[in-house]
Amino acid sequence: RLANLQLQRFAALEDENRRLRDMRENSAGVADRVLVASILNVDLDPFRHRVLVDKGAREGVFKGQAVLDAEGIFGQVAQVHADTAEVILISDAEHAIPVQSNRSGLRTIAVGTGDSGRLSLPFVTVESDLKAGDLLLSTGIGGVFPRGYPVAEVTRVDRDPAATFALVDARPTARLDRNRAVLLVWFTPPAAAAPATVQTTSTATRSHATVPLIVAVRRLSASAADGSSSRRGCRPLGAR
């Protein structure tokens, strides 16, 4: 029995090491610098998809920073402390991210639903070229997330000819509810897509903290919320 437990432990360690290698290899083309962070705690509130990681301001972590895993975009830093940071997952109902279909090039926004296995795309019109199976990549717009990293796979596209928007769901490619470690990344956004920045006061960890995408998309969704969110039974971003 003891031998079986040891074998299981070794297998788990080997799997974790493989995932860490995959994270570093997959992010090599999109990041200038990476830092592995272990997940210390998970928010138990079912309506808040947040985790606490073991890296903070001492390591140069900043608010709005992109967080990845080996398969896709995991989320972004919401709060920074000296030795830890809180990360909001892309599945959190307060979060949204610009995405683009790898097949058709269609750009839209993927919104968290509070379900770790589902994102919503509320601004896809019925005429849009999007179908189940399409891979959604990050656009890099706004400079918050690196461009071209997997975000989700479209699982449902329901079109009602009488409606303006289709009902579209997607499944995140990142292992949002299973990761024990994630990757904090630093990258250089394209010059044309440089975001508004706020320079930190610390000279030791001099960086530019990007404005979280959550805030930017709240403004965008305000004008469309009445026409799309109410019809779909979803609350607008930022609503409680």
XYZ file of C-alpha atoms in Angstrom:
240
model
C 0.000 0.000 0.000
C 2.839 2.384 0.880
C 4.508 1.629 -2.437
C 1.285 2.479 -4.293
C 1.018 5.804 -2.466
C 4.602 6.647 -3.358
C 3.996 5.765 -7.010
C 0.908 8.003 -7.061
C 2.899 10.842 -5.510
C 5.700 10.461 -8.049
C 3.172 10.372 -10.882
C 1.550 13.573 -9.602
C 4.938 15.305 -9.359
C 5.881 14.170 -12.850
C 2.589 15.490 -14.220
C 3.094 18.823 -12.457
C 6.635 19.138 -13.820
C 5.380 18.363 -17.319
C 2.721 21.073 -17.052
C 5.289 23.605 -15.845
C 7.505 22.785 -18.835
C 4.524 23.114 -21.164
C 3.631 26.512 -19.699
C 7.131 27.846 -20.261
C 7.398 26.426 -23.774
C 3.965 27.615 -24.911
C 4.515 31.139 -23.606
C 8.010 31.476 -25.088
C 6.761 33.179 -28.237
C 4.428 35.661 -26.557
C 6.233 36.809 -23.405
C 9.484 38.621 -22.677
C 9.599 37.340 -19.109
C 7.616 34.719 -17.189
C 7.233 33.810 -13.531
C 5.643 30.637 -12.188
C 3.230 31.240 -9.299
C 1.594 28.617 -7.096
C -2.072 28.926 -6.175
C -2.372 29.316 -2.399
C -6.102 29.772 -2.004
C -9.333 29.681 -4.004
C -12.295 31.986 -3.307
C -15.120 29.780 -2.036
C -17.815 32.216 -3.169
C -19.419 30.511 -6.195
C -20.053 33.917 -7.805
C -16.439 35.119 -7.501
C -13.837 33.258 -9.519
C -10.646 34.457 -7.820
C -7.470 32.758 -6.626
C -4.551 33.885 -4.475
C -1.032 33.241 -5.797
C 2.304 33.283 -3.979
C 3.926 36.115 -5.949
C 3.431 39.829 -5.338
C 4.929 43.295 -5.563
C 8.335 42.109 -4.372
C 8.626 40.083 -7.579
C 7.340 42.943 -9.756
C 3.759 41.702 -10.117
C 1.371 44.524 -11.075
C -2.361 45.122 -11.242
C -3.858 44.077 -14.576
C -1.036 41.654 -15.387
C -1.903 38.718 -17.644
C -1.932 35.214 -16.167
C -1.659 32.105 -18.374
C -1.451 28.353 -18.117
C -0.198 25.765 -20.614
C -3.498 25.660 -22.519
C -4.781 29.216 -22.506
C -5.380 32.531 -20.794
C -6.239 32.031 -17.130
C -7.061 35.576 -16.005
C -5.381 38.747 -14.810
C -4.110 40.203 -11.559
C -6.823 42.135 -9.709
C -5.003 43.073 -6.482
C -1.334 43.073 -5.521
C 0.145 42.665 -2.050
C 3.779 42.467 -0.994
C 4.146 38.689 -1.336
C 0.845 37.594 -2.875
C -1.617 38.665 -5.547
C -5.299 38.055 -6.251
C -6.109 36.836 -9.756
C -9.537 37.165 -11.360
C -10.312 34.300 -13.741
C -11.704 34.860 -17.227
C -14.813 32.947 -16.109
C -15.662 35.498 -13.406
C -18.888 37.359 -14.228
C -17.015 40.671 -13.807
C -14.440 39.851 -16.472
C -14.326 40.179 -20.257
C -11.648 39.808 -22.903
C -11.386 40.730 -26.624
C -11.033 37.596 -28.759
C -10.735 36.686 -32.426
C -11.777 33.563 -34.322
C -8.728 31.743 -35.598
C -10.752 30.555 -38.614
C -12.722 33.593 -39.793
C -10.860 36.451 -38.123
C -14.064 37.714 -36.495
C -13.359 39.914 -33.458
C -15.707 40.057 -30.474
C -15.735 39.946 -26.664
C -15.858 36.883 -24.415
C -17.555 37.506 -21.071
C -17.329 35.430 -17.905
C -20.526 33.724 -16.759
C -19.644 32.538 -13.266
C -19.276 29.016 -14.684
C -15.659 27.847 -15.013
C -16.571 25.802 -18.074
C -18.423 28.479 -20.038
C -17.867 31.947 -21.472
C -20.537 33.990 -23.237
C -20.116 35.997 -26.441
C -23.069 38.421 -26.189
C -22.137 40.757 -29.048
C -22.059 38.305 -31.970
C -24.705 39.210 -34.554
C -26.726 36.517 -36.299
C -24.918 37.282 -39.581
C -21.439 36.841 -38.098
C -19.119 34.119 -39.402
C -18.716 32.061 -36.248
C -19.464 28.386 -35.647
C -19.026 25.644 -33.078
C -15.458 24.395 -32.969
C -13.862 27.758 -33.754
C -10.804 28.489 -31.627
C -10.834 31.947 -30.042
C -7.489 33.691 -29.572
C -6.598 36.829 -27.637
C -6.397 39.895 -29.871
C -3.861 41.855 -27.851
C -6.126 44.906 -28.146
C -5.620 47.168 -25.153
C -2.231 45.646 -24.348
C -3.542 43.646 -21.372
C -3.094 40.139 -22.802
C -0.500 38.862 -25.274
C -1.774 38.518 -28.821
C -2.582 35.115 -30.318
C -2.820 33.004 -27.136
C -5.758 30.543 -26.877
C -8.764 31.684 -24.855
C -11.708 29.379 -25.608
C -13.381 27.070 -28.103
C -16.870 27.897 -29.376
C -19.346 25.232 -28.249
C -22.710 26.701 -29.275
C -24.053 29.181 -31.817
C -27.849 29.568 -31.856
C -29.282 32.005 -34.386
C -32.817 33.411 -34.282
C -33.623 35.284 -37.514
C -35.838 37.662 -35.528
C -33.031 38.600 -33.123
C -30.043 40.908 -33.548
C -27.553 38.804 -31.608
C -26.896 35.071 -31.655
C -26.610 32.992 -28.483
C -22.948 31.968 -28.362
C -21.082 29.985 -25.709
C -17.438 28.958 -25.542
C -15.397 26.647 -23.326
C -12.162 28.098 -21.853
C -9.039 26.273 -22.980
C -7.247 26.983 -19.678
C -7.711 24.540 -16.790
C -9.443 27.140 -14.648
C -10.626 24.786 -11.902
C -7.698 22.347 -11.861
C -4.452 24.320 -11.945
C -2.070 24.319 -9.008
C 0.343 26.725 -10.688
C -0.010 29.513 -13.253
C 2.286 31.763 -15.238
C 2.609 35.521 -14.738
C 3.872 37.128 -17.950
C 5.531 40.348 -19.006
C 5.381 41.261 -22.692
C 5.720 44.240 -25.011
C 2.406 45.225 -26.628
C 2.437 46.312 -30.287
C 3.106 50.050 -30.573
C -0.231 50.660 -32.285
C -2.096 48.946 -29.466
C -0.217 50.482 -26.545
C -2.599 50.775 -23.576
C -3.141 53.595 -21.154
C -0.639 53.075 -18.368
C -0.059 54.087 -14.803
C 3.546 54.090 -13.674
C 4.202 52.505 -10.295
C 5.878 54.555 -7.593
C 8.424 51.861 -6.758
C 11.724 52.347 -8.583
C 12.881 48.871 -7.580
C 10.036 47.247 -9.501
C 9.558 49.918 -12.151
C 6.803 48.848 -14.538
C 3.716 50.105 -16.285
C 0.523 48.703 -14.863
C -2.090 48.339 -17.553
C -5.617 49.443 -16.781
C -7.634 46.257 -16.173
C -9.749 45.231 -19.134
C -12.699 44.681 -16.787
C -13.225 48.440 -16.502
C -12.894 49.134 -20.226
C -15.455 46.533 -21.213
C -17.979 47.756 -18.644
C -18.136 51.017 -20.588
C -18.511 49.194 -23.888
C -21.255 46.912 -22.603
C -23.286 49.746 -21.076
C -24.667 50.787 -24.459
C -25.412 47.222 -25.592
C -26.608 45.747 -22.300
C -30.270 46.714 -22.756
C -30.501 45.078 -26.163
C -28.480 41.916 -25.502
C -28.235 41.162 -21.785
C -31.910 41.654 -20.994
C -32.967 39.501 -23.916
C -30.649 36.713 -22.788
C -31.476 36.861 -19.102
C -27.968 37.996 -18.144
C -27.039 40.997 -16.078
C -24.779 43.691 -17.592
C -21.107 43.671 -16.639
C -20.527 45.201 -13.244
C -24.126 44.640 -12.097
C -24.633 42.937 -8.797
